[in-house]
Amino acid sequence: MDDRKQARFGSGGELQTDESDDTDDSSEAACTDFGDELAENETKSGVNRYTVSSLLQKAVRRSDEETAAWAAWELVRSGYAWNFWDRINLYVVEDLRAGHDVALVVSRYEELARERWSEDSWRGRLCAVHAALAAARAPSSRESAHADDFFSELSDERASAREEGREPRYEHPADELEPDGKYDVAFDQHTYEGTRLGRDGAFFRTHGARVGPDGEPELSRQWRLQSMQLEDRDYTEAELARAVRPVDPADKWSQDDEPRRED
């Protein structure tokens, strides 16, 4: 046996190698499990691929791991791996909570399936199943889709309200996006308005760079203060304190110079 080939045993105990895996019979035969010729957009189980793809999305949303795994396997073994990877990446951003590391996991499985092995090989199918399981196990949320819908409708409502001479039914950030408004802190040296107001780097460090709700970690806080003290500018004690003071979670955009009161 060629030393470059890695032997393994299949689920039925049969000896398999990398070579036999790369020429998987299940991906070669263009027919259904019943021996019929595959119709356009049909999977080997005799189901339309669009239906399987939709089932996959609903399974991810409902955290149904088994159904998601089957749908992934069915699409890939039927020759629709390209469709599966396109869809599963969309579902990551459409149906899962922001910030979860599942996006990186799915991307890595896709890279392995497409670049290291082949999409319709045994390994490719395993990567697809793993990706589907990872997505189904992640916290589900439609927040990005809901945000897109709401912000679009909000902008339409704002335009209608102006045309009809009335107040919008919901607040719109753009209505207060001006100096001395709610979001005054945004107008620093990085904006035309802030530059005209003479707001330099000192304003950014004492206003715009503040974080919340817990403030800077101790080491970051130390670096911030020491960096400011090394500048060619004399900051007052009040300015130094403000620069590292946590943003009040109950009033995130306030520019009140007084420290927030603790309960």
PDB file of C-alpha atoms in Angstrom:
ATOM      1  CA  MET A   1       0.000   0.000   0.000  1.00  0.00           C
ATOM      2  CA  ASP A   2       1.203   3.493  -0.805  1.00  0.00           C
ATOM      3  CA  ASP A   3       2.481   4.991   2.461  1.00  0.00           C
ATOM      4  CA  ARG A   4       0.879   8.284   1.534  1.00  0.00           C
ATOM      5  CA  LYS A   5      -2.587   6.758   1.794  1.00  0.00           C
ATOM      6  CA  GLN A   6      -4.239   6.673   5.177  1.00  0.00           C
ATOM      7  CA  ALA A   7      -6.326   3.548   5.826  1.00  0.00           C
ATOM      8  CA  ARG A   8      -9.534   3.636   7.864  1.00  0.00           C
ATOM      9  CA  PHE A   9     -12.534   1.440   8.438  1.00  0.00           C
ATOM     10  CA  GLY A  10     -16.047   2.347   7.303  1.00  0.00           C
ATOM     11  CA  SER A  11     -19.159   2.015   9.425  1.00  0.00           C
ATOM     12  CA  GLY A  12     -19.588  -1.560   8.168  1.00  0.00           C
ATOM     13  CA  GLY A  13     -16.016  -2.553   9.015  1.00  0.00           C
ATOM     14  CA  GLU A  14     -14.755  -2.359   5.428  1.00  0.00           C
ATOM     15  CA  LEU A  15     -11.212  -1.135   4.806  1.00  0.00           C
ATOM     16  CA  GLN A  16     -11.096   2.254   3.108  1.00  0.00           C
ATOM     17  CA  THR A  17      -8.297   4.589   2.063  1.00  0.00           C
ATOM     18  CA  ASP A  18      -7.990   8.249   1.195  1.00  0.00           C
ATOM     19  CA  GLU A  19      -8.156   7.264  -2.466  1.00  0.00           C
ATOM     20  CA  SER A  20     -11.410   5.361  -2.096  1.00  0.00           C
ATOM     21  CA  ASP A  21     -12.814   8.197  -0.040  1.00  0.00           C
ATOM     22  CA  ASP A  22     -12.029  10.780  -2.704  1.00  0.00           C
ATOM     23  CA  THR A  23     -13.983   8.773  -5.274  1.00  0.00           C
ATOM     24  CA  ASP A  24     -17.052   8.199  -3.144  1.00  0.00           C
ATOM     25  CA  ASP A  25     -19.655   6.176  -5.030  1.00  0.00           C
ATOM     26  CA  SER A  26     -22.526   8.007  -3.286  1.00  0.00           C
ATOM     27  CA  SER A  27     -21.560  11.255  -4.981  1.00  0.00           C
ATOM     28  CA  GLU A  28     -20.938   9.689  -8.416  1.00  0.00           C
ATOM     29  CA  ALA A  29     -24.309   8.124  -9.096  1.00  0.00           C
ATOM     30  CA  ALA A  30     -26.735  10.747 -10.389  1.00  0.00           C
ATOM     31  CA  CYS A  31     -29.786   8.883  -9.182  1.00  0.00           C
ATOM     32  CA  THR A  32     -32.057   8.771  -6.164  1.00  0.00           C
ATOM     33  CA  ASP A  33     -31.939   6.141  -3.436  1.00  0.00           C
ATOM     34  CA  PHE A  34     -34.672   4.353  -5.402  1.00  0.00           C
ATOM     35  CA  GLY A  35     -32.612   4.120  -8.576  1.00  0.00           C
ATOM     36  CA  ASP A  36     -34.455   6.861 -10.437  1.00  0.00           C
ATOM     37  CA  GLU A  37     -32.597   9.529 -12.355  1.00  0.00           C
ATOM     38  CA  LEU A  38     -32.218  12.722 -10.333  1.00  0.00           C
ATOM     39  CA  ALA A  39     -34.545  15.452 -11.494  1.00  0.00           C
ATOM     40  CA  GLU A  40     -33.504  19.082 -11.492  1.00  0.00           C
ATOM     41  CA  ASN A  41     -32.991  20.329  -7.923  1.00  0.00           C
ATOM     42  CA  GLU A  42     -33.843  16.910  -6.511  1.00  0.00           C
ATOM     43  CA  THR A  43     -31.903  15.231  -3.683  1.00  0.00           C
ATOM     44  CA  LYS A  44     -31.155  11.539  -3.365  1.00  0.00           C
ATOM     45  CA  SER A  45     -34.046  11.117  -0.946  1.00  0.00           C
ATOM     46  CA  GLY A  46     -36.388  12.405  -3.646  1.00  0.00           C
ATOM     47  CA  VAL A  47     -36.930  15.829  -2.040  1.00  0.00           C
ATOM     48  CA  ASN A  48     -36.465  19.251  -3.618  1.00  0.00           C
ATOM     49  CA  ARG A  49     -33.206  20.838  -2.479  1.00  0.00           C
ATOM     50  CA  TYR A  50     -34.936  24.138  -1.714  1.00  0.00           C
ATOM     51  CA  THR A  51     -37.155  22.309   0.761  1.00  0.00           C
ATOM     52  CA  VAL A  52     -34.150  20.664   2.411  1.00  0.00           C
ATOM     53  CA  SER A  53     -32.367  24.009   2.601  1.00  0.00           C
ATOM     54  CA  SER A  54     -35.423  25.597   4.217  1.00  0.00           C
ATOM     55  CA  LEU A  55     -35.642  22.709   6.666  1.00  0.00           C
ATOM     56  CA  LEU A  56     -31.985  23.247   7.547  1.00  0.00           C
ATOM     57  CA  GLN A  57     -32.627  26.900   8.380  1.00  0.00           C
ATOM     58  CA  LYS A  58     -35.653  26.126  10.538  1.00  0.00           C
ATOM     59  CA  ALA A  59     -33.707  23.374  12.329  1.00  0.00           C
ATOM     60  CA  VAL A  60     -30.891  25.833  13.122  1.00  0.00           C
ATOM     61  CA  ARG A  61     -33.406  28.349  14.477  1.00  0.00           C
ATOM     62  CA  ARG A  62     -35.094  25.699  16.618  1.00  0.00           C
ATOM     63  CA  SER A  63     -31.812  24.138  17.790  1.00  0.00           C
ATOM     64  CA  ASP A  64     -32.859  20.772  16.328  1.00  0.00           C
ATOM     65  CA  GLU A  65     -29.431  19.191  15.960  1.00  0.00           C
ATOM     66  CA  GLU A  66     -30.475  15.907  14.350  1.00  0.00           C
ATOM     67  CA  THR A  67     -32.642  17.495  11.676  1.00  0.00           C
ATOM     68  CA  ALA A  68     -29.961  20.086  10.890  1.00  0.00           C
ATOM     69  CA  ALA A  69     -27.326  17.355  10.580  1.00  0.00           C
ATOM     70  CA  TRP A  70     -29.501  15.300   8.229  1.00  0.00           C
ATOM     71  CA  ALA A  71     -30.328  18.276   6.027  1.00  0.00           C
ATOM     72  CA  ALA A  72     -26.641  19.130   5.704  1.00  0.00           C
ATOM     73  CA  TRP A  73     -25.721  15.532   4.891  1.00  0.00           C
ATOM     74  CA  GLU A  74     -28.550  15.215   2.367  1.00  0.00           C
ATOM     75  CA  LEU A  75     -27.571  18.357   0.464  1.00  0.00           C
ATOM     76  CA  VAL A  76     -23.891  17.465   0.289  1.00  0.00           C
ATOM     77  CA  ARG A  77     -24.294  13.808  -0.668  1.00  0.00           C
ATOM     78  CA  SER A  78     -26.748  14.861  -3.390  1.00  0.00           C
ATOM     79  CA  GLY A  79     -24.191  17.122  -5.069  1.00  0.00           C
ATOM     80  CA  TYR A  80     -25.368  20.399  -3.555  1.00  0.00           C
ATOM     81  CA  ALA A  81     -22.425  21.095  -1.265  1.00  0.00           C
ATOM     82  CA  TRP A  82     -22.046  24.550  -2.819  1.00  0.00           C
ATOM     83  CA  ASN A  83     -25.659  25.251  -1.876  1.00  0.00           C
ATOM     84  CA  PHE A  84     -25.180  23.998   1.676  1.00  0.00           C
ATOM     85  CA  TRP A  85     -22.113  26.155   2.400  1.00  0.00           C
ATOM     86  CA  ASP A  86     -23.761  29.227   0.915  1.00  0.00           C
ATOM     87  CA  ARG A  87     -26.877  28.692   3.034  1.00  0.00           C
ATOM     88  CA  ILE A  88     -25.215  27.742   6.330  1.00  0.00           C
ATOM     89  CA  ASN A  89     -23.085  30.891   6.234  1.00  0.00           C
ATOM     90  CA  LEU A  90     -26.211  32.966   5.650  1.00  0.00           C
ATOM     91  CA  TYR A  91     -27.987  31.266   8.556  1.00  0.00           C
ATOM     92  CA  VAL A  92     -25.062  32.118  10.848  1.00  0.00           C
ATOM     93  CA  VAL A  93     -25.673  35.837  10.342  1.00  0.00           C
ATOM     94  CA  GLU A  94     -29.449  35.677   9.951  1.00  0.00           C
ATOM     95  CA  ASP A  95     -30.496  33.268  12.690  1.00  0.00           C
ATOM     96  CA  LEU A  96     -27.828  33.224  15.406  1.00  0.00           C
ATOM     97  CA  ARG A  97     -26.969  35.648  18.180  1.00  0.00           C
ATOM     98  CA  ALA A  98     -24.271  38.191  17.393  1.00  0.00           C
ATOM     99  CA  GLY A  99     -20.826  37.609  18.802  1.00  0.00           C
ATOM    100  CA  HIS A 100     -20.939  33.820  18.940  1.00  0.00           C
ATOM    101  CA  ASP A 101     -17.798  32.110  17.647  1.00  0.00           C
ATOM    102  CA  VAL A 102     -19.804  29.687  15.502  1.00  0.00           C
ATOM    103  CA  ALA A 103     -19.091  31.849  12.449  1.00  0.00           C
ATOM    104  CA  LEU A 104     -15.383  31.020  12.722  1.00  0.00           C
ATOM    105  CA  VAL A 105     -16.140  27.350  13.319  1.00  0.00           C
ATOM    106  CA  VAL A 106     -18.347  27.089  10.233  1.00  0.00           C
ATOM    107  CA  SER A 107     -15.771  28.960   8.153  1.00  0.00           C
ATOM    108  CA  ARG A 108     -13.049  26.536   9.219  1.00  0.00           C
ATOM    109  CA  TYR A 109     -15.138  23.482   8.357  1.00  0.00           C
ATOM    110  CA  GLU A 110     -15.893  24.986   4.957  1.00  0.00           C
ATOM    111  CA  GLU A 111     -12.211  25.630   4.356  1.00  0.00           C
ATOM    112  CA  LEU A 112     -11.346  22.026   5.218  1.00  0.00           C
ATOM    113  CA  ALA A 113     -14.104  20.611   3.029  1.00  0.00           C
ATOM    114  CA  ARG A 114     -13.332  22.765   0.015  1.00  0.00           C
ATOM    115  CA  GLU A 115      -9.571  23.320   0.115  1.00  0.00           C
ATOM    116  CA  ARG A 116      -8.023  20.394   1.948  1.00  0.00           C
ATOM    117  CA  TRP A 117     -10.413  17.665   0.805  1.00  0.00           C
ATOM    118  CA  SER A 118     -13.353  17.649  -1.599  1.00  0.00           C
ATOM    119  CA  GLU A 119     -16.865  18.818  -0.826  1.00  0.00           C
ATOM    120  CA  ASP A 120     -18.609  15.589  -1.773  1.00  0.00           C
ATOM    121  CA  SER A 121     -16.101  13.221  -0.180  1.00  0.00           C
ATOM    122  CA  TRP A 122     -16.625  11.392   3.107  1.00  0.00           C
ATOM    123  CA  ARG A 123     -14.572  14.072   4.863  1.00  0.00           C
ATOM    124  CA  GLY A 124     -16.542  16.788   3.116  1.00  0.00           C
ATOM    125  CA  ARG A 125     -19.787  15.337   4.409  1.00  0.00           C
ATOM    126  CA  LEU A 126     -18.407  15.173   7.943  1.00  0.00           C
ATOM    127  CA  CYS A 127     -17.420  18.836   7.735  1.00  0.00           C
ATOM    128  CA  ALA A 128     -20.927  19.755   6.606  1.00  0.00           C
ATOM    129  CA  VAL A 129     -22.535  17.781   9.436  1.00  0.00           C
ATOM    130  CA  HIS A 130     -20.183  19.385  11.967  1.00  0.00           C
ATOM    131  CA  ALA A 131     -20.991  22.850  10.636  1.00  0.00           C
ATOM    132  CA  ALA A 132     -24.725  22.197  10.845  1.00  0.00           C
ATOM    133  CA  LEU A 133     -24.427  20.835  14.383  1.00  0.00           C
ATOM    134  CA  ALA A 134     -22.363  23.845  15.467  1.00  0.00           C
ATOM    135  CA  ALA A 135     -24.991  26.208  14.085  1.00  0.00           C
ATOM    136  CA  ALA A 136     -27.862  24.305  15.695  1.00  0.00           C
ATOM    137  CA  ARG A 137     -26.100  24.316  19.077  1.00  0.00           C
ATOM    138  CA  ALA A 138     -25.389  28.058  19.032  1.00  0.00           C
ATOM    139  CA  PRO A 139     -27.788  30.551  20.682  1.00  0.00           C
ATOM    140  CA  SER A 140     -30.533  31.370  18.195  1.00  0.00           C
ATOM    141  CA  SER A 141     -31.711  34.890  17.501  1.00  0.00           C
ATOM    142  CA  ARG A 142     -33.243  36.789  14.611  1.00  0.00           C
ATOM    143  CA  GLU A 143     -31.945  40.094  15.982  1.00  0.00           C
ATOM    144  CA  SER A 144     -30.046  41.136  12.854  1.00  0.00           C
ATOM    145  CA  ALA A 145     -33.046  40.488  10.602  1.00  0.00           C
ATOM    146  CA  HIS A 146     -35.389  42.246  13.027  1.00  0.00           C
ATOM    147  CA  ALA A 147     -32.990  45.194  13.216  1.00  0.00           C
ATOM    148  CA  ASP A 148     -32.865  45.476   9.434  1.00  0.00           C
ATOM    149  CA  ASP A 149     -36.664  45.425   9.224  1.00  0.00           C
ATOM    150  CA  PHE A 150     -37.135  47.949  12.022  1.00  0.00           C
ATOM    151  CA  PHE A 151     -34.491  50.428  10.863  1.00  0.00           C
ATOM    152  CA  SER A 152     -35.881  50.341   7.310  1.00  0.00           C
ATOM    153  CA  GLU A 153     -39.435  50.928   8.503  1.00  0.00           C
ATOM    154  CA  LEU A 154     -38.233  53.581  10.966  1.00  0.00           C
ATOM    155  CA  SER A 155     -36.565  55.558   8.188  1.00  0.00           C
ATOM    156  CA  ASP A 156     -39.705  55.331   6.068  1.00  0.00           C
ATOM    157  CA  GLU A 157     -41.778  56.513   9.040  1.00  0.00           C
ATOM    158  CA  ARG A 158     -39.414  59.434   9.623  1.00  0.00           C
ATOM    159  CA  ALA A 159     -39.753  60.531   6.000  1.00  0.00           C
ATOM    160  CA  SER A 160     -43.557  60.182   6.099  1.00  0.00           C
ATOM    161  CA  ALA A 161     -43.752  62.182   9.328  1.00  0.00           C
ATOM    162  CA  ARG A 162     -41.790  65.044   7.810  1.00  0.00           C
ATOM    163  CA  GLU A 163     -44.003  65.066   4.723  1.00  0.00           C
ATOM    164  CA  GLU A 164     -47.152  65.041   6.862  1.00  0.00           C
ATOM    165  CA  GLY A 165     -45.869  67.651   9.334  1.00  0.00           C
ATOM    166  CA  ARG A 166     -45.998  65.444  12.422  1.00  0.00           C
ATOM    167  CA  GLU A 167     -43.617  63.791  14.877  1.00  0.00           C
ATOM    168  CA  PRO A 168     -42.406  60.264  14.032  1.00  0.00           C
ATOM    169  CA  ARG A 169     -43.921  57.483  16.122  1.00  0.00           C
ATOM    170  CA  TYR A 170     -40.457  56.346  17.226  1.00  0.00           C
ATOM    171  CA  GLU A 171     -37.255  58.256  17.861  1.00  0.00           C
ATOM    172  CA  HIS A 172     -34.688  58.227  15.079  1.00  0.00           C
ATOM    173  CA  PRO A 173     -30.941  58.637  15.956  1.00  0.00           C
ATOM    174  CA  ALA A 174     -30.427  61.029  13.042  1.00  0.00           C
ATOM    175  CA  ASP A 175     -32.888  63.495  14.608  1.00  0.00           C
ATOM    176  CA  GLU A 176     -30.448  64.135  17.469  1.00  0.00           C
ATOM    177  CA  LEU A 177     -27.190  63.666  15.632  1.00  0.00           C
ATOM    178  CA  GLU A 178     -25.796  67.168  15.981  1.00  0.00           C
ATOM    179  CA  PRO A 179     -23.415  68.977  18.364  1.00  0.00           C
ATOM    180  CA  ASP A 180     -24.915  69.559  21.811  1.00  0.00           C
ATOM    181  CA  GLY A 181     -27.539  66.916  21.069  1.00  0.00           C
ATOM    182  CA  LYS A 182     -27.883  63.512  22.676  1.00  0.00           C
ATOM    183  CA  TYR A 183     -24.887  62.139  20.747  1.00  0.00           C
ATOM    184  CA  ASP A 184     -22.651  65.175  21.184  1.00  0.00           C
ATOM    185  CA  VAL A 185     -19.686  62.961  22.101  1.00  0.00           C
ATOM    186  CA  ALA A 186     -19.555  61.646  18.516  1.00  0.00           C
ATOM    187  CA  PHE A 187     -18.458  65.049  17.261  1.00  0.00           C
ATOM    188  CA  ASP A 188     -14.721  64.888  17.982  1.00  0.00           C
ATOM    189  CA  GLN A 189     -11.633  65.462  15.837  1.00  0.00           C
ATOM    190  CA  HIS A 190     -12.701  62.632  13.529  1.00  0.00           C
ATOM    191  CA  THR A 191     -15.674  64.624  12.217  1.00  0.00           C
ATOM    192  CA  TYR A 192     -15.946  67.910  10.333  1.00  0.00           C
ATOM    193  CA  GLU A 193     -18.206  69.410  12.986  1.00  0.00           C
ATOM    194  CA  GLY A 194     -15.875  68.398  15.797  1.00  0.00           C
ATOM    195  CA  THR A 195     -12.872  69.892  14.023  1.00  0.00           C
ATOM    196  CA  ARG A 196     -14.744  73.173  13.525  1.00  0.00           C
ATOM    197  CA  LEU A 197     -15.544  73.183  17.233  1.00  0.00           C
ATOM    198  CA  GLY A 198     -11.828  72.876  18.031  1.00  0.00           C
ATOM    199  CA  ARG A 199     -12.207  69.477  19.612  1.00  0.00           C
ATOM    200  CA  ASP A 200      -8.784  67.867  19.501  1.00  0.00           C
ATOM    201  CA  GLY A 201      -7.317  64.618  20.779  1.00  0.00           C
ATOM    202  CA  ALA A 202      -7.837  65.700  24.361  1.00  0.00           C
ATOM    203  CA  PHE A 203     -11.604  65.805  23.842  1.00  0.00           C
ATOM    204  CA  PHE A 204     -11.521  62.315  22.350  1.00  0.00           C
ATOM    205  CA  ARG A 205      -9.498  60.913  25.236  1.00  0.00           C
ATOM    206  CA  THR A 206     -11.670  62.466  27.932  1.00  0.00           C
ATOM    207  CA  HIS A 207     -15.021  61.978  26.192  1.00  0.00           C
ATOM    208  CA  GLY A 208     -15.179  59.741  23.129  1.00  0.00           C
ATOM    209  CA  ALA A 209     -12.791  57.009  24.293  1.00  0.00           C
ATOM    210  CA  ARG A 210     -14.650  56.180  27.487  1.00  0.00           C
ATOM    211  CA  VAL A 211     -16.122  52.691  27.750  1.00  0.00           C
ATOM    212  CA  GLY A 212     -18.899  51.043  29.689  1.00  0.00           C
ATOM    213  CA  PRO A 213     -20.473  49.650  31.659  1.00  0.00           C
ATOM    214  CA  ASP A 214     -17.557  48.300  33.697  1.00  0.00           C
ATOM    215  CA  GLY A 215     -14.871  50.678  32.547  1.00  0.00           C
ATOM    216  CA  GLU A 216     -11.333  49.784  31.563  1.00  0.00           C
ATOM    217  CA  PRO A 217      -9.583  46.727  33.032  1.00  0.00           C
ATOM    218  CA  GLU A 218      -6.938  47.748  35.550  1.00  0.00           C
ATOM    219  CA  LEU A 219      -3.938  47.379  33.239  1.00  0.00           C
ATOM    220  CA  SER A 220      -5.689  49.239  30.411  1.00  0.00           C
ATOM    221  CA  ARG A 221      -6.688  51.969  32.868  1.00  0.00           C
ATOM    222  CA  GLN A 222      -3.073  52.288  33.966  1.00  0.00           C
ATOM    223  CA  TRP A 223      -1.809  52.584  30.386  1.00  0.00           C
ATOM    224  CA  ARG A 224      -4.452  55.187  29.517  1.00  0.00           C
ATOM    225  CA  LEU A 225      -3.522  57.435  32.441  1.00  0.00           C
ATOM    226  CA  GLN A 226       0.230  57.082  31.987  1.00  0.00           C
ATOM    227  CA  SER A 227      -0.071  57.769  28.262  1.00  0.00           C
ATOM    228  CA  MET A 228      -2.022  60.961  28.920  1.00  0.00           C
ATOM    229  CA  GLN A 229       0.484  62.084  31.531  1.00  0.00           C
ATOM    230  CA  LEU A 230       3.300  61.674  29.005  1.00  0.00           C
ATOM    231  CA  GLU A 231       1.619  63.915  26.431  1.00  0.00           C
ATOM    232  CA  ASP A 232       2.693  67.491  25.779  1.00  0.00           C
ATOM    233  CA  ARG A 233      -0.396  68.663  27.599  1.00  0.00           C
ATOM    234  CA  ASP A 234      -1.228  69.108  31.252  1.00  0.00           C
ATOM    235  CA  TYR A 235      -4.462  67.320  32.054  1.00  0.00           C
ATOM    236  CA  THR A 236      -6.268  68.272  35.217  1.00  0.00           C
ATOM    237  CA  GLU A 237      -7.048  65.620  37.808  1.00  0.00           C
ATOM    238  CA  ALA A 238     -10.700  65.895  36.830  1.00  0.00           C
ATOM    239  CA  GLU A 239      -9.868  65.226  33.169  1.00  0.00           C
ATOM    240  CA  LEU A 240      -7.739  62.220  34.036  1.00  0.00           C
ATOM    241  CA  ALA A 241     -10.490  60.830  36.221  1.00  0.00           C
ATOM    242  CA  ARG A 242     -13.088  61.383  33.523  1.00  0.00           C
ATOM    243  CA  ALA A 243     -10.984  59.606  30.884  1.00  0.00           C
ATOM    244  CA  VAL A 244     -11.165  56.281  32.746  1.00  0.00           C
ATOM    245  CA  ARG A 245     -14.555  56.675  34.405  1.00  0.00           C
ATOM    246  CA  PRO A 246     -17.041  54.007  33.277  1.00  0.00           C
ATOM    247  CA  VAL A 247     -19.939  55.159  31.144  1.00  0.00           C
ATOM    248  CA  ASP A 248     -23.138  55.108  33.175  1.00  0.00           C
ATOM    249  CA  PRO A 249     -25.187  52.138  31.883  1.00  0.00           C
ATOM    250  CA  ALA A 250     -28.390  53.989  32.823  1.00  0.00           C
ATOM    251  CA  ASP A 251     -27.380  57.078  30.809  1.00  0.00           C
ATOM    252  CA  LYS A 252     -24.891  55.950  28.180  1.00  0.00           C
ATOM    253  CA  TRP A 253     -24.634  59.250  26.308  1.00  0.00           C
ATOM    254  CA  SER A 254     -24.527  61.703  29.203  1.00  0.00           C
ATOM    255  CA  GLN A 255     -21.563  64.069  29.278  1.00  0.00           C
ATOM    256  CA  ASP A 256     -22.091  65.069  32.903  1.00  0.00           C
ATOM    257  CA  ASP A 257     -18.700  65.731  34.495  1.00  0.00           C
ATOM    258  CA  GLU A 258     -19.830  64.447  37.848  1.00  0.00           C
ATOM    259  CA  PRO A 259     -18.902  60.840  38.687  1.00  0.00           C
ATOM    260  CA  ARG A 260     -21.832  58.470  38.582  1.00  0.00           C
ATOM    261  CA  ARG A 261     -23.259  57.637  41.975  1.00  0.00           C
ATOM    262  CA  GLU A 262     -23.043  54.073  43.213  1.00  0.00           C
ATOM    263  CA  ASP A 263     -25.931  52.478  45.039  1.00  0.00           C
TER     264      ASP A 263
END
